[in-house]
Short mmCIF file of N, CA and C in Angstrom, two decimals:
data_model
loop_
_atom_site.label_atom_id
_atom_site.label_comp_id
_atom_site.label_asym_id
_atom_site.label_seq_id
_atom_site.Cartn_x
_atom_site.Cartn_y
_atom_site.Cartn_z
N MET A 29 -29.08 5.52 -4.45
CA MET A 29 -28.37 5.91 -3.24
C MET A 29 -27.59 4.72 -2.69
N LYS A 30 -28.25 3.56 -2.57
CA LYS A 30 -27.57 2.40 -2.01
C LYS A 30 -26.45 1.92 -2.92
N SER A 31 -26.69 1.95 -4.23
CA SER A 31 -25.65 1.48 -5.15
C SER A 31 -24.42 2.39 -5.07
N ARG A 32 -24.62 3.67 -4.86
CA ARG A 32 -23.52 4.61 -4.71
C ARG A 32 -22.73 4.31 -3.44
N ASP A 33 -23.43 4.04 -2.35
CA ASP A 33 -22.76 3.69 -1.10
C ASP A 33 -21.99 2.37 -1.24
N THR A 34 -22.59 1.43 -1.94
CA THR A 34 -21.93 0.16 -2.18
C THR A 34 -20.68 0.35 -3.02
N LEU A 35 -20.76 1.20 -4.01
CA LEU A 35 -19.60 1.48 -4.86
C LEU A 35 -18.48 2.13 -4.05
N ILE A 36 -18.83 3.04 -3.16
CA ILE A 36 -17.83 3.69 -2.31
C ILE A 36 -17.17 2.67 -1.40
N ARG A 37 -17.98 1.80 -0.79
CA ARG A 37 -17.42 0.75 0.08
C ARG A 37 -16.49 -0.17 -0.70
N LEU A 38 -16.89 -0.51 -1.92
CA LEU A 38 -16.07 -1.38 -2.77
C LEU A 38 -14.73 -0.71 -3.08
N ARG A 39 -14.77 0.56 -3.46
CA ARG A 39 -13.53 1.29 -3.79
C ARG A 39 -12.63 1.41 -2.55
N ARG A 40 -13.23 1.63 -1.38
CA ARG A 40 -12.44 1.70 -0.15
C ARG A 40 -11.78 0.36 0.14
N PHE A 41 -12.55 -0.71 -0.04
CA PHE A 41 -12.01 -2.05 0.19
C PHE A 41 -10.84 -2.32 -0.76
N GLN A 42 -11.01 -1.97 -2.04
CA GLN A 42 -9.94 -2.18 -3.01
C GLN A 42 -8.70 -1.38 -2.65
N ALA A 43 -8.88 -0.14 -2.23
CA ALA A 43 -7.75 0.70 -1.84
C ALA A 43 -7.06 0.11 -0.61
N ASP A 44 -7.84 -0.37 0.36
CA ASP A 44 -7.26 -0.97 1.56
C ASP A 44 -6.46 -2.23 1.22
N GLU A 45 -6.99 -3.04 0.30
CA GLU A 45 -6.28 -4.25 -0.12
C GLU A 45 -4.95 -3.90 -0.77
N LYS A 46 -4.94 -2.90 -1.60
CA LYS A 46 -3.71 -2.48 -2.28
C LYS A 46 -2.73 -1.89 -1.28
N ARG A 47 -3.24 -1.17 -0.28
CA ARG A 47 -2.38 -0.62 0.77
C ARG A 47 -1.73 -1.75 1.57
N ARG A 48 -2.51 -2.80 1.86
CA ARG A 48 -1.97 -3.94 2.59
C ARG A 48 -0.88 -4.65 1.77
N LYS A 49 -1.11 -4.75 0.47
CA LYS A 49 -0.12 -5.41 -0.39
C LYS A 49 1.18 -4.61 -0.41
N VAL A 50 1.09 -3.28 -0.49
CA VAL A 50 2.28 -2.43 -0.47
C VAL A 50 3.02 -2.63 0.86
N ALA A 51 2.29 -2.63 1.95
CA ALA A 51 2.92 -2.81 3.27
C ALA A 51 3.57 -4.18 3.38
N GLN A 52 2.93 -5.19 2.83
CA GLN A 52 3.48 -6.54 2.88
C GLN A 52 4.79 -6.62 2.08
N ILE A 53 4.82 -6.04 0.90
CA ILE A 53 6.03 -6.05 0.08
C ILE A 53 7.14 -5.27 0.78
N GLU A 54 6.80 -4.12 1.34
CA GLU A 54 7.81 -3.33 2.07
C GLU A 54 8.37 -4.11 3.25
N ALA A 55 7.53 -4.85 3.95
CA ALA A 55 7.99 -5.66 5.08
C ALA A 55 8.92 -6.77 4.60
N MET A 56 8.58 -7.38 3.48
CA MET A 56 9.44 -8.44 2.94
C MET A 56 10.81 -7.89 2.54
N ILE A 57 10.82 -6.72 1.92
CA ILE A 57 12.09 -6.10 1.53
C ILE A 57 12.93 -5.80 2.77
N ALA A 58 12.30 -5.29 3.81
CA ALA A 58 13.01 -4.98 5.05
C ALA A 58 13.56 -6.26 5.69
N ASP A 59 12.76 -7.34 5.67
CA ASP A 59 13.22 -8.62 6.22
C ASP A 59 14.42 -9.14 5.43
N PHE A 60 14.36 -9.05 4.11
CA PHE A 60 15.47 -9.52 3.29
C PHE A 60 16.74 -8.71 3.56
N ALA A 61 16.58 -7.41 3.71
CA ALA A 61 17.74 -6.55 4.00
C ALA A 61 18.33 -6.91 5.36
N ARG A 62 17.47 -7.15 6.35
CA ARG A 62 17.95 -7.54 7.68
C ARG A 62 18.67 -8.87 7.62
N MET A 63 18.11 -9.85 6.92
CA MET A 63 18.75 -11.16 6.82
C MET A 63 20.08 -11.07 6.08
N ALA A 64 20.15 -10.24 5.03
CA ALA A 64 21.40 -10.06 4.29
C ALA A 64 22.46 -9.43 5.19
N ALA A 65 22.07 -8.47 6.00
CA ALA A 65 23.02 -7.84 6.93
C ALA A 65 23.51 -8.85 7.96
N ASP A 66 22.60 -9.70 8.45
CA ASP A 66 23.01 -10.75 9.39
C ASP A 66 24.01 -11.70 8.74
N LEU A 67 23.75 -12.06 7.50
CA LEU A 67 24.67 -12.96 6.79
C LEU A 67 26.02 -12.29 6.56
N ASP A 68 26.01 -10.99 6.25
CA ASP A 68 27.27 -10.25 6.11
C ASP A 68 28.10 -10.35 7.39
N ARG A 69 27.44 -10.17 8.50
CA ARG A 69 28.11 -10.23 9.80
C ARG A 69 28.67 -11.64 10.04
N GLU A 70 27.86 -12.66 9.76
CA GLU A 70 28.31 -14.04 9.96
C GLU A 70 29.48 -14.38 9.03
N ILE A 71 29.42 -13.90 7.80
CA ILE A 71 30.52 -14.15 6.85
C ILE A 71 31.81 -13.53 7.38
N GLY A 72 31.71 -12.31 7.85
CA GLY A 72 32.88 -11.64 8.43
C GLY A 72 33.45 -12.40 9.60
N GLN A 73 32.58 -12.90 10.48
CA GLN A 73 33.03 -13.67 11.64
C GLN A 73 33.72 -14.97 11.21
N GLU A 74 33.14 -15.63 10.23
CA GLU A 74 33.71 -16.90 9.74
C GLU A 74 35.07 -16.66 9.08
N GLU A 75 35.17 -15.58 8.30
CA GLU A 75 36.45 -15.26 7.66
C GLU A 75 37.50 -14.94 8.72
N GLN A 76 37.09 -14.24 9.76
CA GLN A 76 38.01 -13.88 10.84
C GLN A 76 38.48 -15.14 11.58
N ARG A 77 37.56 -16.05 11.82
CA ARG A 77 37.90 -17.30 12.51
C ARG A 77 38.90 -18.13 11.70
N ALA A 78 38.66 -18.19 10.36
CA ALA A 78 39.53 -18.98 9.49
C ALA A 78 40.80 -18.24 9.13
N GLY A 79 40.77 -16.92 9.22
CA GLY A 79 41.93 -16.13 8.85
C GLY A 79 42.09 -15.99 7.34
N ILE A 80 41.02 -16.31 6.59
CA ILE A 80 41.06 -16.23 5.12
C ILE A 80 39.84 -15.41 4.68
N SER A 81 40.09 -14.34 3.95
CA SER A 81 38.98 -13.49 3.50
C SER A 81 38.84 -13.47 1.98
N ASP A 82 39.67 -14.24 1.28
CA ASP A 82 39.61 -14.29 -0.18
C ASP A 82 38.74 -15.47 -0.61
N PRO A 83 37.57 -15.19 -1.20
CA PRO A 83 36.69 -16.30 -1.60
C PRO A 83 37.32 -17.22 -2.65
N ALA A 84 38.33 -16.75 -3.36
CA ALA A 84 38.98 -17.59 -4.37
C ALA A 84 40.01 -18.54 -3.77
N HIS A 85 40.36 -18.33 -2.51
CA HIS A 85 41.36 -19.18 -1.84
C HIS A 85 40.78 -20.58 -1.67
N PHE A 86 41.65 -21.61 -1.84
CA PHE A 86 41.18 -23.00 -1.78
C PHE A 86 40.67 -23.39 -0.39
N ALA A 87 41.14 -22.72 0.65
CA ALA A 87 40.74 -23.07 2.01
C ALA A 87 39.67 -22.11 2.57
N TYR A 88 39.05 -21.33 1.69
CA TYR A 88 38.00 -20.41 2.14
C TYR A 88 36.89 -21.23 2.79
N PRO A 89 36.37 -20.78 3.93
CA PRO A 89 35.36 -21.56 4.66
C PRO A 89 34.10 -21.83 3.82
N THR A 90 33.68 -23.07 3.83
CA THR A 90 32.49 -23.48 3.07
C THR A 90 31.25 -22.75 3.56
N TYR A 91 31.13 -22.59 4.87
CA TYR A 91 29.97 -21.88 5.41
C TYR A 91 29.92 -20.45 4.90
N ALA A 92 31.07 -19.79 4.88
CA ALA A 92 31.11 -18.40 4.41
C ALA A 92 30.71 -18.33 2.94
N ARG A 93 31.17 -19.30 2.15
CA ARG A 93 30.82 -19.34 0.72
C ARG A 93 29.30 -19.52 0.54
N ALA A 94 28.73 -20.46 1.30
CA ALA A 94 27.29 -20.73 1.22
C ALA A 94 26.49 -19.52 1.72
N ALA A 95 26.96 -18.90 2.78
CA ALA A 95 26.27 -17.72 3.34
C ALA A 95 26.32 -16.56 2.34
N ALA A 96 27.43 -16.41 1.64
CA ALA A 96 27.55 -15.35 0.64
C ALA A 96 26.58 -15.58 -0.52
N GLN A 97 26.44 -16.83 -0.92
CA GLN A 97 25.48 -17.15 -1.99
C GLN A 97 24.06 -16.84 -1.53
N ARG A 98 23.75 -17.23 -0.32
CA ARG A 98 22.41 -16.96 0.23
C ARG A 98 22.16 -15.46 0.31
N ARG A 99 23.15 -14.71 0.80
CA ARG A 99 23.04 -13.25 0.89
C ARG A 99 22.79 -12.63 -0.48
N ASP A 100 23.53 -13.09 -1.49
CA ASP A 100 23.36 -12.56 -2.84
C ASP A 100 21.96 -12.87 -3.38
N LYS A 101 21.46 -14.06 -3.09
CA LYS A 101 20.09 -14.42 -3.52
C LYS A 101 19.06 -13.52 -2.83
N LEU A 102 19.28 -13.25 -1.55
CA LEU A 102 18.36 -12.37 -0.82
C LEU A 102 18.36 -10.97 -1.43
N ARG A 103 19.52 -10.48 -1.77
CA ARG A 103 19.61 -9.15 -2.38
C ARG A 103 18.93 -9.11 -3.74
N ARG A 104 19.10 -10.17 -4.53
CA ARG A 104 18.41 -10.22 -5.84
C ARG A 104 16.89 -10.27 -5.64
N SER A 105 16.48 -11.04 -4.65
CA SER A 105 15.03 -11.12 -4.37
C SER A 105 14.49 -9.76 -3.94
N ALA A 106 15.26 -9.03 -3.15
CA ALA A 106 14.83 -7.69 -2.71
C ALA A 106 14.75 -6.76 -3.91
N GLU A 107 15.67 -6.88 -4.86
CA GLU A 107 15.62 -6.06 -6.07
C GLU A 107 14.38 -6.39 -6.90
N ASP A 108 14.06 -7.68 -6.99
CA ASP A 108 12.85 -8.09 -7.70
C ASP A 108 11.60 -7.54 -7.01
N LEU A 109 11.62 -7.55 -5.69
CA LEU A 109 10.49 -7.01 -4.93
C LEU A 109 10.37 -5.50 -5.11
N ASP A 110 11.48 -4.82 -5.34
CA ASP A 110 11.42 -3.37 -5.59
C ASP A 110 10.58 -3.09 -6.83
N VAL A 111 10.71 -3.93 -7.85
CA VAL A 111 9.91 -3.77 -9.07
C VAL A 111 8.43 -4.00 -8.74
N GLN A 112 8.17 -5.06 -7.97
CA GLN A 112 6.79 -5.34 -7.58
C GLN A 112 6.23 -4.22 -6.71
N LEU A 113 7.07 -3.66 -5.87
CA LEU A 113 6.63 -2.57 -4.99
C LEU A 113 6.23 -1.35 -5.81
N ALA A 114 7.01 -1.03 -6.82
CA ALA A 114 6.68 0.11 -7.67
C ALA A 114 5.33 -0.11 -8.35
N ALA A 115 5.10 -1.33 -8.84
CA ALA A 115 3.83 -1.64 -9.49
C ALA A 115 2.68 -1.58 -8.49
N ALA A 116 2.91 -2.09 -7.28
CA ALA A 116 1.87 -2.07 -6.25
C ALA A 116 1.54 -0.65 -5.83
N LYS A 117 2.56 0.21 -5.73
CA LYS A 117 2.31 1.61 -5.39
C LYS A 117 1.53 2.32 -6.48
N ALA A 118 1.82 2.00 -7.73
CA ALA A 118 1.07 2.60 -8.84
C ALA A 118 -0.39 2.14 -8.79
N ALA A 119 -0.60 0.86 -8.51
CA ALA A 119 -1.97 0.34 -8.40
C ALA A 119 -2.70 0.98 -7.22
N LEU A 120 -1.98 1.22 -6.13
CA LEU A 120 -2.58 1.88 -4.96
C LEU A 120 -2.99 3.30 -5.30
N ALA A 121 -2.11 4.02 -5.99
CA ALA A 121 -2.43 5.40 -6.39
C ALA A 121 -3.66 5.42 -7.29
N GLU A 122 -3.74 4.46 -8.19
CA GLU A 122 -4.90 4.38 -9.09
C GLU A 122 -6.17 4.08 -8.31
N ALA A 123 -6.07 3.18 -7.34
CA ALA A 123 -7.24 2.84 -6.51
C ALA A 123 -7.71 4.05 -5.72
N PHE A 124 -6.77 4.83 -5.18
CA PHE A 124 -7.15 6.04 -4.45
C PHE A 124 -7.80 7.06 -5.38
N GLU A 125 -7.29 7.17 -6.60
CA GLU A 125 -7.92 8.08 -7.57
C GLU A 125 -9.35 7.68 -7.83
N GLU A 126 -9.58 6.40 -8.05
CA GLU A 126 -10.94 5.91 -8.31
C GLU A 126 -11.85 6.17 -7.10
N LEU A 127 -11.32 5.94 -5.91
CA LEU A 127 -12.11 6.19 -4.70
C LEU A 127 -12.47 7.67 -4.60
N LYS A 128 -11.50 8.54 -4.84
CA LYS A 128 -11.75 9.98 -4.74
C LYS A 128 -12.77 10.43 -5.78
N LYS A 129 -12.69 9.88 -6.98
CA LYS A 129 -13.67 10.24 -8.02
C LYS A 129 -15.08 9.92 -7.56
N VAL A 130 -15.25 8.72 -7.01
CA VAL A 130 -16.58 8.29 -6.57
C VAL A 130 -17.03 9.15 -5.39
N GLU A 131 -16.13 9.45 -4.45
CA GLU A 131 -16.51 10.27 -3.30
C GLU A 131 -16.87 11.69 -3.73
N ILE A 132 -16.13 12.25 -4.67
CA ILE A 132 -16.43 13.60 -5.15
C ILE A 132 -17.78 13.61 -5.85
N LEU A 133 -18.03 12.59 -6.67
CA LEU A 133 -19.33 12.50 -7.35
C LEU A 133 -20.45 12.38 -6.33
N ASP A 134 -20.23 11.58 -5.30
CA ASP A 134 -21.23 11.42 -4.25
C ASP A 134 -21.48 12.74 -3.54
N ASP A 135 -20.42 13.47 -3.22
CA ASP A 135 -20.57 14.78 -2.56
C ASP A 135 -21.35 15.75 -3.43
N ARG A 136 -21.04 15.76 -4.73
CA ARG A 136 -21.77 16.66 -5.65
C ARG A 136 -23.25 16.32 -5.70
N GLU A 137 -23.54 15.03 -5.79
CA GLU A 137 -24.95 14.63 -5.86
C GLU A 137 -25.68 14.95 -4.56
N ARG A 138 -25.01 14.71 -3.45
CA ARG A 138 -25.64 15.00 -2.15
C ARG A 138 -25.84 16.50 -1.96
N SER A 139 -24.87 17.32 -2.41
CA SER A 139 -25.03 18.77 -2.28
C SER A 139 -26.16 19.25 -3.19
N GLY A 140 -26.29 18.63 -4.36
CA GLY A 140 -27.41 18.97 -5.25
C GLY A 140 -28.75 18.61 -4.62
N GLU A 141 -28.79 17.45 -3.97
CA GLU A 141 -30.01 17.02 -3.30
C GLU A 141 -30.33 17.97 -2.13
N ARG A 142 -29.29 18.38 -1.39
CA ARG A 142 -29.52 19.31 -0.27
C ARG A 142 -30.02 20.66 -0.78
N ALA A 143 -29.46 21.13 -1.90
CA ALA A 143 -29.89 22.41 -2.46
C ALA A 143 -31.35 22.33 -2.89
N ALA A 144 -31.73 21.21 -3.51
CA ALA A 144 -33.13 21.04 -3.92
C ALA A 144 -34.04 20.98 -2.70
N GLU A 145 -33.61 20.28 -1.66
CA GLU A 145 -34.40 20.19 -0.44
C GLU A 145 -34.53 21.56 0.23
N ASN A 146 -33.44 22.31 0.26
CA ASN A 146 -33.48 23.66 0.83
C ASN A 146 -34.41 24.56 0.03
N ALA A 147 -34.40 24.43 -1.29
CA ALA A 147 -35.30 25.23 -2.13
C ALA A 147 -36.75 24.87 -1.84
N ARG A 148 -37.04 23.57 -1.67
CA ARG A 148 -38.42 23.16 -1.34
C ARG A 148 -38.83 23.70 0.02
N ASP A 149 -37.93 23.62 0.98
CA ASP A 149 -38.23 24.14 2.32
C ASP A 149 -38.48 25.65 2.27
N GLN A 150 -37.65 26.34 1.51
CA GLN A 150 -37.81 27.79 1.39
C GLN A 150 -39.13 28.13 0.72
N ALA A 151 -39.50 27.36 -0.30
CA ALA A 151 -40.78 27.59 -0.98
C ALA A 151 -41.94 27.35 -0.01
N SER A 152 -41.81 26.32 0.82
CA SER A 152 -42.86 26.04 1.81
C SER A 152 -42.97 27.18 2.81
N MET A 153 -41.82 27.65 3.26
CA MET A 153 -41.82 28.76 4.21
C MET A 153 -42.39 30.03 3.58
N ASP A 154 -42.04 30.28 2.31
CA ASP A 154 -42.57 31.44 1.61
C ASP A 154 -44.08 31.34 1.48
N ALA A 155 -44.58 30.13 1.19
CA ALA A 155 -46.02 29.94 1.07
C ALA A 155 -46.71 30.18 2.41
N ILE A 156 -46.09 29.70 3.47
CA ILE A 156 -46.66 29.92 4.81
C ILE A 156 -46.65 31.40 5.13
N GLY A 157 -45.53 32.04 4.83
CA GLY A 157 -45.41 33.47 5.09
C GLY A 157 -46.43 34.27 4.29
N LEU A 158 -46.66 33.91 3.02
CA LEU A 158 -47.64 34.60 2.20
C LEU A 158 -49.04 34.36 2.73
N GLY A 159 -49.29 33.16 3.21
CA GLY A 159 -50.61 32.84 3.75
C GLY A 159 -50.90 33.66 4.99
N ARG A 160 -49.95 33.92 5.81
CA ARG A 160 -50.14 34.72 7.02
C ARG A 160 -50.27 36.18 6.68
N ALA A 161 -49.54 36.61 5.64
CA ALA A 161 -49.59 38.02 5.27
C ALA A 161 -50.97 38.35 4.74
N ARG A 162 -51.65 37.44 4.07
CA ARG A 162 -52.98 37.70 3.53
C ARG A 162 -54.04 37.69 4.60
N ALA A 163 -53.83 36.98 5.66
CA ALA A 163 -54.86 36.85 6.69
C ALA A 163 -54.99 38.01 7.59
#
């Protein structure tokens, strides 16, 4: 009984850890997207200030060029995180499956134990009833 409860707690802990990892990766992706959008806005402002929007132009603002490189790196990192997110979600689904299997097994065993206990109680009541009927 205790080992079964321990196993259930372990599976719940593992599922919670995987859920936290998924949430953490999703938060990182959202942060990267927000930072990339901020950089897009800053690049636009810098291009407007300089009056040059062609990155190939010799007088293109250095800050805008650096910000564009940073933005592109953030987007690549977010794409890499998308792959990690898919793997983390698959691991989470697997952890939930394992947890459900253990919980279902526990429910079946407990219902079997309850049925056996109910049968014993019924047998005791039948014996008491038969004892009174004879008296």
